[in-house]
PDB file of C-alpha atoms in Angstrom:
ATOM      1  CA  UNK A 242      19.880 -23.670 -16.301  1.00 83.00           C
ATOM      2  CA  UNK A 243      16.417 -24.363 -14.754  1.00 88.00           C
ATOM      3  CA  UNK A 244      16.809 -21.466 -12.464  1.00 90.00           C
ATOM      4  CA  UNK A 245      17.597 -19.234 -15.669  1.00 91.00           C
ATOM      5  CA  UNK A 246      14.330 -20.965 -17.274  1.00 89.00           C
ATOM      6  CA  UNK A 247      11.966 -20.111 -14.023  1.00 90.00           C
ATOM      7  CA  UNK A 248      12.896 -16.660 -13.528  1.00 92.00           C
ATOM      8  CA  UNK A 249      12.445 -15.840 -17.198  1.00 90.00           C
ATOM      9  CA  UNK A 250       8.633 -17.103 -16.999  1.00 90.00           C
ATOM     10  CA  UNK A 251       8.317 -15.068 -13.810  1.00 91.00           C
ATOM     11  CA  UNK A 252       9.393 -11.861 -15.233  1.00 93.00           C
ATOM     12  CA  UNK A 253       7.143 -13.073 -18.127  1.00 90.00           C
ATOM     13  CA  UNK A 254       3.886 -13.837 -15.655  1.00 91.00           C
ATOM     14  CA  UNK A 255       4.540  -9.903 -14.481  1.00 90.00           C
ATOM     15  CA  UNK A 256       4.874  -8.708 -17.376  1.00 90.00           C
ATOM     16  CA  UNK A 257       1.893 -10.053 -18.370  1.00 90.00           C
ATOM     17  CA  UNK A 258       0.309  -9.535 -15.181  1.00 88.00           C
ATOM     18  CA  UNK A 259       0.713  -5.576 -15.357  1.00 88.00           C
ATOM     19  CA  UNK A 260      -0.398  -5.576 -18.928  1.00 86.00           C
ATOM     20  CA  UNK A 261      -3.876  -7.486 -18.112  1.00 86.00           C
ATOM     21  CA  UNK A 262      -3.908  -5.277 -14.699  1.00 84.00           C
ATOM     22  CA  UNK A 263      -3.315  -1.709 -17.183  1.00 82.00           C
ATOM     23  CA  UNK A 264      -5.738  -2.614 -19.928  1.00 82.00           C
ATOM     24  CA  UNK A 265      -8.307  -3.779 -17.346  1.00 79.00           C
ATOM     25  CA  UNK A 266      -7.701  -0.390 -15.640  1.00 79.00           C
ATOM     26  CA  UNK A 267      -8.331   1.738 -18.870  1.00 75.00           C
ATOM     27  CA  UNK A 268     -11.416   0.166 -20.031  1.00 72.00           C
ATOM     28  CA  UNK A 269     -12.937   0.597 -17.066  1.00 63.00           C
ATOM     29  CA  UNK A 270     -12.271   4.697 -17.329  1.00 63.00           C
ATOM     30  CA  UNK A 271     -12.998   4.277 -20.605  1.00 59.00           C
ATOM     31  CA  UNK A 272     -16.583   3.255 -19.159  1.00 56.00           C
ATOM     32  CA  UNK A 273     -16.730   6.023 -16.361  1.00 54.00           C
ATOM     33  CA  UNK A 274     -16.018   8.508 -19.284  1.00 54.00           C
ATOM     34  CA  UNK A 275     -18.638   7.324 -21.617  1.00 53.00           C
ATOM     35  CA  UNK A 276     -21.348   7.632 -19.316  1.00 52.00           C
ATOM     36  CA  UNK A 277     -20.143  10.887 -18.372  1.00 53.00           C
ATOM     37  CA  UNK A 278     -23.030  13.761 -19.824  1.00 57.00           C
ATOM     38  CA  UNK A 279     -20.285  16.687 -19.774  1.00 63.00           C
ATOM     39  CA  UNK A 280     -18.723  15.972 -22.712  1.00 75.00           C
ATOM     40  CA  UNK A 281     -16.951  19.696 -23.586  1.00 78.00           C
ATOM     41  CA  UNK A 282     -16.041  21.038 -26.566  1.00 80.00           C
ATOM     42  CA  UNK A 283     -13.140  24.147 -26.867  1.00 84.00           C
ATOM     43  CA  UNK A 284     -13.128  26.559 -28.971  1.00 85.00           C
ATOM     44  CA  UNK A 285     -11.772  30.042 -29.204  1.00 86.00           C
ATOM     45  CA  UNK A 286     -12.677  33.706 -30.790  1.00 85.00           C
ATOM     46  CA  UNK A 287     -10.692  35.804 -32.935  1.00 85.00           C
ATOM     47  CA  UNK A 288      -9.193  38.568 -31.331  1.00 87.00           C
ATOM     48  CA  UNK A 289     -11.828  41.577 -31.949  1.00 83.00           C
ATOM     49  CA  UNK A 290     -12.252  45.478 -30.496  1.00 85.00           C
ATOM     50  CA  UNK A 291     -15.222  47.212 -29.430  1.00 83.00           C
ATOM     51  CA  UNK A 292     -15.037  51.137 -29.866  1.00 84.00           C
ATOM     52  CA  UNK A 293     -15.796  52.946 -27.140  1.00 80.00           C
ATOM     53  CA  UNK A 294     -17.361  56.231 -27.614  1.00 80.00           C
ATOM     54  CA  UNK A 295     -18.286  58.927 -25.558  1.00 78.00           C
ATOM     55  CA  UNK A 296     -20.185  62.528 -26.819  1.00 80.00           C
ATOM     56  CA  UNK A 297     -19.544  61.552 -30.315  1.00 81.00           C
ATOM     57  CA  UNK A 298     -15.623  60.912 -30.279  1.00 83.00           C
ATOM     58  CA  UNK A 299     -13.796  57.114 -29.544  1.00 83.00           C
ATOM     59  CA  UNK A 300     -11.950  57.444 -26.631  1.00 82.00           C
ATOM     60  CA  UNK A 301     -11.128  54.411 -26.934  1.00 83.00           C
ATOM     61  CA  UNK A 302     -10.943  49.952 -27.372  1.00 84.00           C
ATOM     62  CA  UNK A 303     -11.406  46.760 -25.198  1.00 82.00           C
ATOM     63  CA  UNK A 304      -9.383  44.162 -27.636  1.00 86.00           C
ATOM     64  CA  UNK A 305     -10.770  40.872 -26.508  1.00 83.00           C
ATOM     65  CA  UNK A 306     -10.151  37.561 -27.531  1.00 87.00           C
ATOM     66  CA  UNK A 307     -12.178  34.406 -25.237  1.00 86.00           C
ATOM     67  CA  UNK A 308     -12.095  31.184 -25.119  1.00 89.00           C
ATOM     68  CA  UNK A 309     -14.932  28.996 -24.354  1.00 88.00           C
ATOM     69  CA  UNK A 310     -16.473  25.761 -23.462  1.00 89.00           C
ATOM     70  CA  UNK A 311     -19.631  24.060 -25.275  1.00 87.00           C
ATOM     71  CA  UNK A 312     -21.987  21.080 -24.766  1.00 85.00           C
ATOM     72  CA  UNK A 313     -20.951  18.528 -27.565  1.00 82.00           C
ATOM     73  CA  UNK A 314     -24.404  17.486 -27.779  1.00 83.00           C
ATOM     74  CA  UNK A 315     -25.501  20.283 -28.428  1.00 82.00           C
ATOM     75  CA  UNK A 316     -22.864  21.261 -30.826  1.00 82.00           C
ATOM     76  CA  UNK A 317     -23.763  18.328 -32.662  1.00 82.00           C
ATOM     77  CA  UNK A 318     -26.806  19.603 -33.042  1.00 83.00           C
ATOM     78  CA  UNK A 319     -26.097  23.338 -34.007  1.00 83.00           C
ATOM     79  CA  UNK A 320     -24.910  24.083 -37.731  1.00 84.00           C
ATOM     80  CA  UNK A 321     -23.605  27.065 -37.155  1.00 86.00           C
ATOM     81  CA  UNK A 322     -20.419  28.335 -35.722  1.00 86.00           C
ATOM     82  CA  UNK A 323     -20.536  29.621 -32.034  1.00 85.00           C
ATOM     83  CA  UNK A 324     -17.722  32.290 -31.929  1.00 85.00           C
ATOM     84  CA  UNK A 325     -19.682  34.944 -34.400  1.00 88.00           C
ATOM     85  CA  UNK A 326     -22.526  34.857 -31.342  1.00 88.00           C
ATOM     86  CA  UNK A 327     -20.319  35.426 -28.691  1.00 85.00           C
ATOM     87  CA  UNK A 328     -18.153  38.094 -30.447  1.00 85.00           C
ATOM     88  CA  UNK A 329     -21.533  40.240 -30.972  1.00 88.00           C
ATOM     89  CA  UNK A 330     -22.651  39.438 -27.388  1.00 87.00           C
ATOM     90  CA  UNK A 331     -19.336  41.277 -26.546  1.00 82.00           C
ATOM     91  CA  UNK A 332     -20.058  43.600 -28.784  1.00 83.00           C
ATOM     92  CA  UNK A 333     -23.465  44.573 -27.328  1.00 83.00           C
ATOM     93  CA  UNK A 334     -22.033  44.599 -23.648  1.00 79.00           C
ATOM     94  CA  UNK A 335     -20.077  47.025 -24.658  1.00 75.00           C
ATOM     95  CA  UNK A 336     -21.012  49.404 -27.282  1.00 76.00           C
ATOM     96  CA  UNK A 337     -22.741  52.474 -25.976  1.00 64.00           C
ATOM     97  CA  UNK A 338     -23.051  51.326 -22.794  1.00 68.00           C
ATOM     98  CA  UNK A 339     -20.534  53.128 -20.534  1.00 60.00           C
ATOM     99  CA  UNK A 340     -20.618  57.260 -20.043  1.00 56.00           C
ATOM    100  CA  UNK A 341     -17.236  57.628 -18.534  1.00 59.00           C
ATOM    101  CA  UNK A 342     -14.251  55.808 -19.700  1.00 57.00           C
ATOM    102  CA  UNK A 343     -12.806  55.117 -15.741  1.00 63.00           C
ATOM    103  CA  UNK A 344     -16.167  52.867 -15.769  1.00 65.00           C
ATOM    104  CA  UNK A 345     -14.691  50.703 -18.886  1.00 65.00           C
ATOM    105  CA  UNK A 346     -11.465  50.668 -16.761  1.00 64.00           C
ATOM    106  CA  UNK A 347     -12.832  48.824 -13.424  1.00 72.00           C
ATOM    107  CA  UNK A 348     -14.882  46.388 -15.549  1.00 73.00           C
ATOM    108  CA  UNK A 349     -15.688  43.398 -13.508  1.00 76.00           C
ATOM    109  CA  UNK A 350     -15.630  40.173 -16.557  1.00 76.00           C
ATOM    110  CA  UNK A 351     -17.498  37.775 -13.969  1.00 81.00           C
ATOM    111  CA  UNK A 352     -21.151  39.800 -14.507  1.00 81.00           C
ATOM    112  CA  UNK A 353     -20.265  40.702 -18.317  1.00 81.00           C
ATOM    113  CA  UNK A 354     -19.049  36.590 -19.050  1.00 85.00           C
ATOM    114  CA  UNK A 355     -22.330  35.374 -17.280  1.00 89.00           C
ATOM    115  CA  UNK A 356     -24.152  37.714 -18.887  1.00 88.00           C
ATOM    116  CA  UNK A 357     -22.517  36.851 -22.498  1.00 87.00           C
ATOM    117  CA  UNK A 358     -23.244  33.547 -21.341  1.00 90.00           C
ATOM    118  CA  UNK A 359     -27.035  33.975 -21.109  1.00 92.00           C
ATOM    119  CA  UNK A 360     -27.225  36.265 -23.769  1.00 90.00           C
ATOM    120  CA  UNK A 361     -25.447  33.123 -26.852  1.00 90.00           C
ATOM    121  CA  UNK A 362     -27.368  30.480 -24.755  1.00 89.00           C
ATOM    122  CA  UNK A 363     -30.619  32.363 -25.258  1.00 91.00           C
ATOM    123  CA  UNK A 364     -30.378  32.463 -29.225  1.00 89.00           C
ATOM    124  CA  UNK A 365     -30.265  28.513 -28.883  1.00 88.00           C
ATOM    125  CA  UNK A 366     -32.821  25.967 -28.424  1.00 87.00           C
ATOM    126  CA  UNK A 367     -30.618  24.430 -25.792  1.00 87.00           C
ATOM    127  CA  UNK A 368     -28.045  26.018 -23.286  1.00 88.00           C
ATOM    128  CA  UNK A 369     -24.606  25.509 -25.577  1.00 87.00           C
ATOM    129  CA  UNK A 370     -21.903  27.678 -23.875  1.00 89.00           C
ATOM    130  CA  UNK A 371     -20.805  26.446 -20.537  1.00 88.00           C
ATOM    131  CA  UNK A 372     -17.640  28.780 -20.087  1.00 90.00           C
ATOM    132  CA  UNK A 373     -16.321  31.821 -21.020  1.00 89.00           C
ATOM    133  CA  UNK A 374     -12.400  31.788 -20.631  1.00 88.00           C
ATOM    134  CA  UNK A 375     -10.452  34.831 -20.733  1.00 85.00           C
ATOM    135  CA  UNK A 376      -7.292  34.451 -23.374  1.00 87.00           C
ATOM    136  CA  UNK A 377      -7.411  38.913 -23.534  1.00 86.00           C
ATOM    137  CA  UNK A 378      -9.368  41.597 -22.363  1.00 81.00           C
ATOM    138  CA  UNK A 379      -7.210  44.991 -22.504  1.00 82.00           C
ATOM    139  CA  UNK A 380      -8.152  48.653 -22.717  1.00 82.00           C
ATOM    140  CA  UNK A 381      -6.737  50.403 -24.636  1.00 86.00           C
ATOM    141  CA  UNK A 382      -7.176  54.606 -25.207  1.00 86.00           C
ATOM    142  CA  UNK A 383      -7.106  56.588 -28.760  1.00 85.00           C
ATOM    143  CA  UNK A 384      -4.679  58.804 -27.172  1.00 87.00           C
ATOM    144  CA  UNK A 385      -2.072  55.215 -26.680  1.00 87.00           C
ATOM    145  CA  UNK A 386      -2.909  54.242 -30.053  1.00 84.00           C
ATOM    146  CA  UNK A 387      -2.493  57.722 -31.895  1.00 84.00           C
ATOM    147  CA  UNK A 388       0.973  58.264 -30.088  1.00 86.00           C
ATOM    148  CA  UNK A 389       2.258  54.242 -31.108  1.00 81.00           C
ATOM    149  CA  UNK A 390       1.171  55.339 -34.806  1.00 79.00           C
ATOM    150  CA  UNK A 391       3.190  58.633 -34.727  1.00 80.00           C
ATOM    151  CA  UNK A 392       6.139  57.496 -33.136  1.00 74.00           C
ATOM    152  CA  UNK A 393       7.532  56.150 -36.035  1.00 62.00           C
ATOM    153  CA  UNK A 394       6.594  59.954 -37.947  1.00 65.00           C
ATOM    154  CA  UNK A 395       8.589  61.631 -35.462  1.00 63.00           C
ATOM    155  CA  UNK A 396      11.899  59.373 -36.175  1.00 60.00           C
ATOM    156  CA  UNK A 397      10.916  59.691 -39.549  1.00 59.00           C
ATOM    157  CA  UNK A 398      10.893  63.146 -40.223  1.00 54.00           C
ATOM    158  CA  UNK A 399      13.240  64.813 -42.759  1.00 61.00           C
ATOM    159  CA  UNK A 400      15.630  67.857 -40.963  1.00 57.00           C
ATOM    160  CA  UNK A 401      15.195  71.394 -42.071  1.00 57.00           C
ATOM    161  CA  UNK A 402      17.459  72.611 -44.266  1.00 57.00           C
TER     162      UNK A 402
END
């Protein structure tokens, strides 16, 4: 009976033990964290296309969709929302900008993200964006998009009599 008795407080002392041992562990990463000064925010854009025209025609679209990082200080701060800001720095990479559509095609998104980057942080009093993330970045030519939309005309269309 007394061994029963001593066992059952020793499973009771580790029990205990572990629990003092776990909560002891976590409020001391709790501390680490909280003095931490890269606190992050995530957020993401809507997915969005930028026209790309050449001698007056679209030849075609980069459908993009990004997700980024933020300060949380500094979002505390700012009252407006960050994605409109970064969709129109897209935007302005893009638009105009390219005179042959093979250039849209070997795009390299490390100097356009750092330069979206700059461009958002620059309209704030305080750097905000820490990260661009890619979530999509296609190409995509009129020519693709006008033959997906007829496809379903050509099933479609009545025999000749």
């Amino acid at each position: 009976m007394i061994r029963i008795v001593l066992i059952g407080l020793w499973i009771c002392g580790v029990a205990l033990g572990s629990l003092y041992f776990a909560v002891w562990q976590n409020s001391a990463t709790a501390a680490v964290a909280s003095q931490s000064k890269d606190v992050l925010d995530f957020g993401k854009t809507d997915s969005f296309s930028v026209p790309i025209i050449l001698d007056g025609a679209v030849e075609g679209y980069i459908v993009v969709q990004l997700g980024y990082t933020l300060d949380s200080r500094v979002k505390a701060s700012v009252t407006v929302p960050v994605a409109p800001f970064i969709n129109d720095e897209i935007f302005r990479q893009f638009y105009g900008r390219f005179s042959d559509v093979k250039d849209v095609q070997k795009v390299e998104f490390a100097s356009v993200k750092q330069a979206v980057i700059d461009g958002v942080n620059a309209k704030f009093p305080e750097p905000l964006v820490r990260d661009l993330l890619v979530e999509q970045f296609n190409y995509i030519t009129a020519k693709e998009i006008r033959d997906q939309n007829t496809k379903g005309l050509q099933r479609q269309a009545p025999a000749a009599p």
